[in-house]
Amino acid sequence: KKILTLGKKNHYTVTEKISENIFAIATAVTAPSYISFWTAASYYGLTEQQIKTVQVVSTKQYPILKIGNFVVETSTCKPQKFFGYHKLQNFPIAEKEKLIVDILFKPELCGGTEEVGKCLQNMWTEIDQKILLTYLQKFKNKSCFARAGHLIETLKLKCTVIPEIKKNLPRGFVKLNPTKKKSNRYNQKWRIIIND
């Protein structure tokens, strides 16, 4: 009678409660996981985009799940990169500092680098820059340092940890948007190929 909806095998939810509990449901059926990327940015009010897909980060691989009118997409990461989230209400979500790291790592999951820049600008005064640096160091991806430095400078954000970010740049050049083709525009200082 459609009173219940199947989330995944042996996991059911009350159909009429899906909309108000979709984040809790999404993270329950993809455990261990937390909300991140464009979904978290939308939750924090950092983007005007209305999100129809719920994006989660997990250490396990899950297929795309359809729950009611929602789609749940999982981005898989190594256990050592699975950190920097807290519980809000009844679901885990990326802390703002970790959200920055996640979207620098995969800007395509937040609408591209223009949206990443908007998010960065909108939350900059609310984050702890030392925590951001710690999370970047713990994440161990030099592309994130390069993109962070380039965007912080381009957006003219006041940053106290720029010297530490510069110490962790890659040897070669990395693409600003990893999913797009290379361009002939380069930022030598931050070792970035400006392709978005």
Coordinates of C-alpha atoms in Angstrom, one line a residue:
K1 CA 0.0 0.0 0.0
K2 CA 3.1 2.2 -0.3
I3 CA 3.1 3.0 3.4
L4 CA 6.7 1.8 3.6
T5 CA 9.5 2.5 1.1
L6 CA 12.5 0.2 0.6
G7 CA 15.8 2.0 1.1
K8 CA 18.0 -1.0 0.5
K9 CA 17.8 -4.7 1.4
N10 CA 16.1 -5.1 4.8
H11 CA 16.0 -1.3 5.3
Y12 CA 12.5 0.4 5.2
T13 CA 11.2 3.8 6.0
V14 CA 7.8 5.3 6.4
T15 CA 7.0 6.8 3.0
E16 CA 5.4 10.1 4.2
K17 CA 8.4 10.8 6.4
I18 CA 11.1 10.5 3.7
S19 CA 11.3 14.2 2.8
E20 CA 11.9 15.4 6.4
N21 CA 14.3 12.6 7.2
I22 CA 16.1 12.1 3.9
F23 CA 19.6 13.0 5.3
A24 CA 19.2 10.6 8.2
I25 CA 17.9 7.9 5.8
A26 CA 20.6 8.5 3.2
T27 CA 23.5 8.2 5.8
A28 CA 21.8 5.1 7.4
V29 CA 21.6 3.1 4.2
T30 CA 25.2 4.0 3.2
A31 CA 26.9 3.7 6.6
P32 CA 29.5 4.7 7.5
S33 CA 28.9 8.0 5.8
Y34 CA 28.4 11.7 6.1
I35 CA 26.7 14.4 4.0
S36 CA 29.1 16.5 1.9
F37 CA 29.7 18.3 -1.4
W38 CA 26.8 20.3 -2.9
T39 CA 24.3 18.8 -0.5
A40 CA 26.2 20.0 2.6
A41 CA 26.8 23.4 0.9
S42 CA 23.1 23.8 0.3
Y43 CA 22.3 22.7 3.9
Y44 CA 24.7 25.4 5.2
G45 CA 23.1 28.0 3.0
L46 CA 26.3 28.5 0.9
T47 CA 24.7 28.1 -2.5
E48 CA 21.4 29.1 -4.1
Q49 CA 21.1 25.9 -5.9
Q50 CA 18.3 23.5 -5.0
I51 CA 19.6 20.1 -4.4
K52 CA 17.7 17.0 -5.6
T53 CA 20.5 14.5 -5.1
V54 CA 21.8 13.7 -1.7
Q55 CA 25.6 13.3 -1.8
V56 CA 27.4 11.3 0.9
V57 CA 31.0 10.3 1.5
S58 CA 31.6 6.7 2.7
T59 CA 34.5 4.3 3.0
K60 CA 32.3 1.7 1.3
Q61 CA 31.1 1.5 -2.3
Y62 CA 27.3 1.8 -2.8
P63 CA 25.3 1.9 -6.0
I64 CA 23.1 5.0 -6.7
L65 CA 20.0 4.5 -4.6
K66 CA 16.6 5.9 -5.2
I67 CA 14.5 6.6 -2.1
G68 CA 11.1 8.1 -2.8
N69 CA 11.8 11.2 -4.9
F70 CA 15.4 11.5 -3.9
V71 CA 18.6 10.0 -5.4
V72 CA 21.5 9.1 -3.0
E73 CA 25.0 9.2 -4.6
T74 CA 28.0 7.9 -2.7
S75 CA 31.6 9.2 -3.1
T76 CA 34.0 6.5 -1.8
C77 CA 37.1 7.5 0.1
K78 CA 39.9 5.7 1.8
P79 CA 39.5 5.3 5.6
Q80 CA 42.3 7.7 6.4
K81 CA 40.4 10.5 4.5
F82 CA 37.1 9.8 6.3
F83 CA 37.1 12.4 9.1
G84 CA 36.0 15.9 9.8
Y85 CA 32.3 15.4 10.3
H86 CA 29.9 16.0 13.2
K87 CA 26.3 15.0 14.0
L88 CA 23.6 17.7 13.4
Q89 CA 20.1 16.8 14.3
N90 CA 20.0 13.1 13.5
F91 CA 22.6 12.8 10.7
P92 CA 26.4 13.2 10.2
I93 CA 27.5 16.1 8.0
A94 CA 30.9 17.5 7.0
E95 CA 32.3 20.3 9.2
K96 CA 32.7 23.4 7.1
E97 CA 36.5 23.0 7.1
K98 CA 36.2 19.5 5.8
L99 CA 33.6 20.5 3.3
I100 CA 36.2 22.9 1.8
V101 CA 38.7 20.0 1.6
D102 CA 36.1 17.7 0.0
I103 CA 35.0 20.2 -2.7
L104 CA 38.6 21.2 -3.4
F105 CA 39.3 17.5 -4.0
K106 CA 36.3 17.0 -6.3
P107 CA 35.0 20.4 -7.4
E108 CA 32.8 18.7 -10.0
L109 CA 30.6 17.4 -7.2
C110 CA 29.9 21.0 -6.1
G111 CA 29.0 22.4 -9.5
G112 CA 32.6 23.3 -10.6
T113 CA 35.1 25.7 -9.4
E114 CA 32.9 28.8 -9.7
E115 CA 30.5 27.3 -7.1
V116 CA 33.4 26.1 -5.0
G117 CA 34.7 29.7 -5.0
K118 CA 31.2 31.0 -3.9
C119 CA 31.1 28.5 -1.1
L120 CA 34.6 29.4 0.0
Q121 CA 33.8 33.1 0.0
N122 CA 30.4 32.6 1.9
M123 CA 31.9 30.5 4.7
W124 CA 35.4 32.1 5.0
T125 CA 34.6 34.2 8.1
E126 CA 32.9 31.2 9.8
I127 CA 35.7 28.7 9.6
D128 CA 38.8 28.2 11.6
Q129 CA 41.8 28.5 9.2
K130 CA 44.1 26.4 11.4
I131 CA 41.6 23.6 11.4
L132 CA 41.3 23.9 7.6
L133 CA 45.1 23.7 7.3
T134 CA 45.2 20.6 9.7
Y135 CA 42.5 18.9 7.6
L136 CA 44.3 19.7 4.3
Q137 CA 47.5 18.2 5.8
K138 CA 45.7 15.1 7.1
F139 CA 43.9 14.6 3.7
K140 CA 47.3 14.5 2.0
N141 CA 46.4 15.7 -1.5
K142 CA 48.7 18.3 -2.9
S143 CA 46.1 19.3 -5.6
C144 CA 43.8 20.5 -2.8
F145 CA 46.6 22.8 -1.5
A146 CA 47.2 24.2 -5.0
R147 CA 43.5 24.9 -5.6
A148 CA 43.1 26.4 -2.1
G149 CA 45.9 28.8 -2.6
H150 CA 44.8 29.9 -6.1
L151 CA 41.2 30.4 -5.0
I152 CA 42.0 32.2 -1.7
E153 CA 44.3 34.6 -3.6
T154 CA 41.8 35.1 -6.5
L155 CA 39.0 35.8 -4.1
K156 CA 41.3 38.1 -2.1
L157 CA 40.4 36.4 1.2
K158 CA 42.4 37.2 4.3
C159 CA 44.3 34.1 5.1
T160 CA 46.8 33.5 8.0
V161 CA 48.0 30.1 6.8
I162 CA 49.1 31.0 3.2
P163 CA 52.8 30.3 4.0
E164 CA 51.9 26.7 5.1
I165 CA 49.7 26.1 2.1
K166 CA 52.6 27.2 -0.2
K167 CA 54.9 24.6 1.5
N168 CA 52.7 21.8 0.3
L169 CA 52.3 22.5 -3.4
P170 CA 52.7 19.7 -6.0
R171 CA 55.8 19.5 -8.1
G172 CA 53.9 19.6 -11.4
F173 CA 50.9 21.6 -12.5
V174 CA 47.3 20.4 -11.5
K175 CA 44.0 21.3 -13.2
L176 CA 41.7 23.7 -11.4
N177 CA 38.9 21.5 -12.5
P178 CA 40.1 17.8 -12.7
T179 CA 37.2 16.8 -15.0
K180 CA 37.9 19.3 -17.8
K181 CA 40.5 19.4 -20.5
K182 CA 43.8 21.3 -19.9
S183 CA 44.1 24.9 -21.1
N184 CA 47.0 27.1 -21.9
R185 CA 46.5 29.4 -18.9
Y186 CA 48.7 28.8 -15.9
N187 CA 49.2 30.2 -12.4
Q188 CA 52.9 29.6 -11.8
K189 CA 52.7 30.6 -8.1
W190 CA 50.1 28.0 -7.2
R191 CA 51.0 25.4 -9.9
I192 CA 47.5 25.5 -11.3
I193 CA 46.2 25.0 -14.9
I194 CA 43.3 27.4 -15.1
N195 CA 40.8 25.4 -17.1
D196 CA 37.5 26.5 -15.5

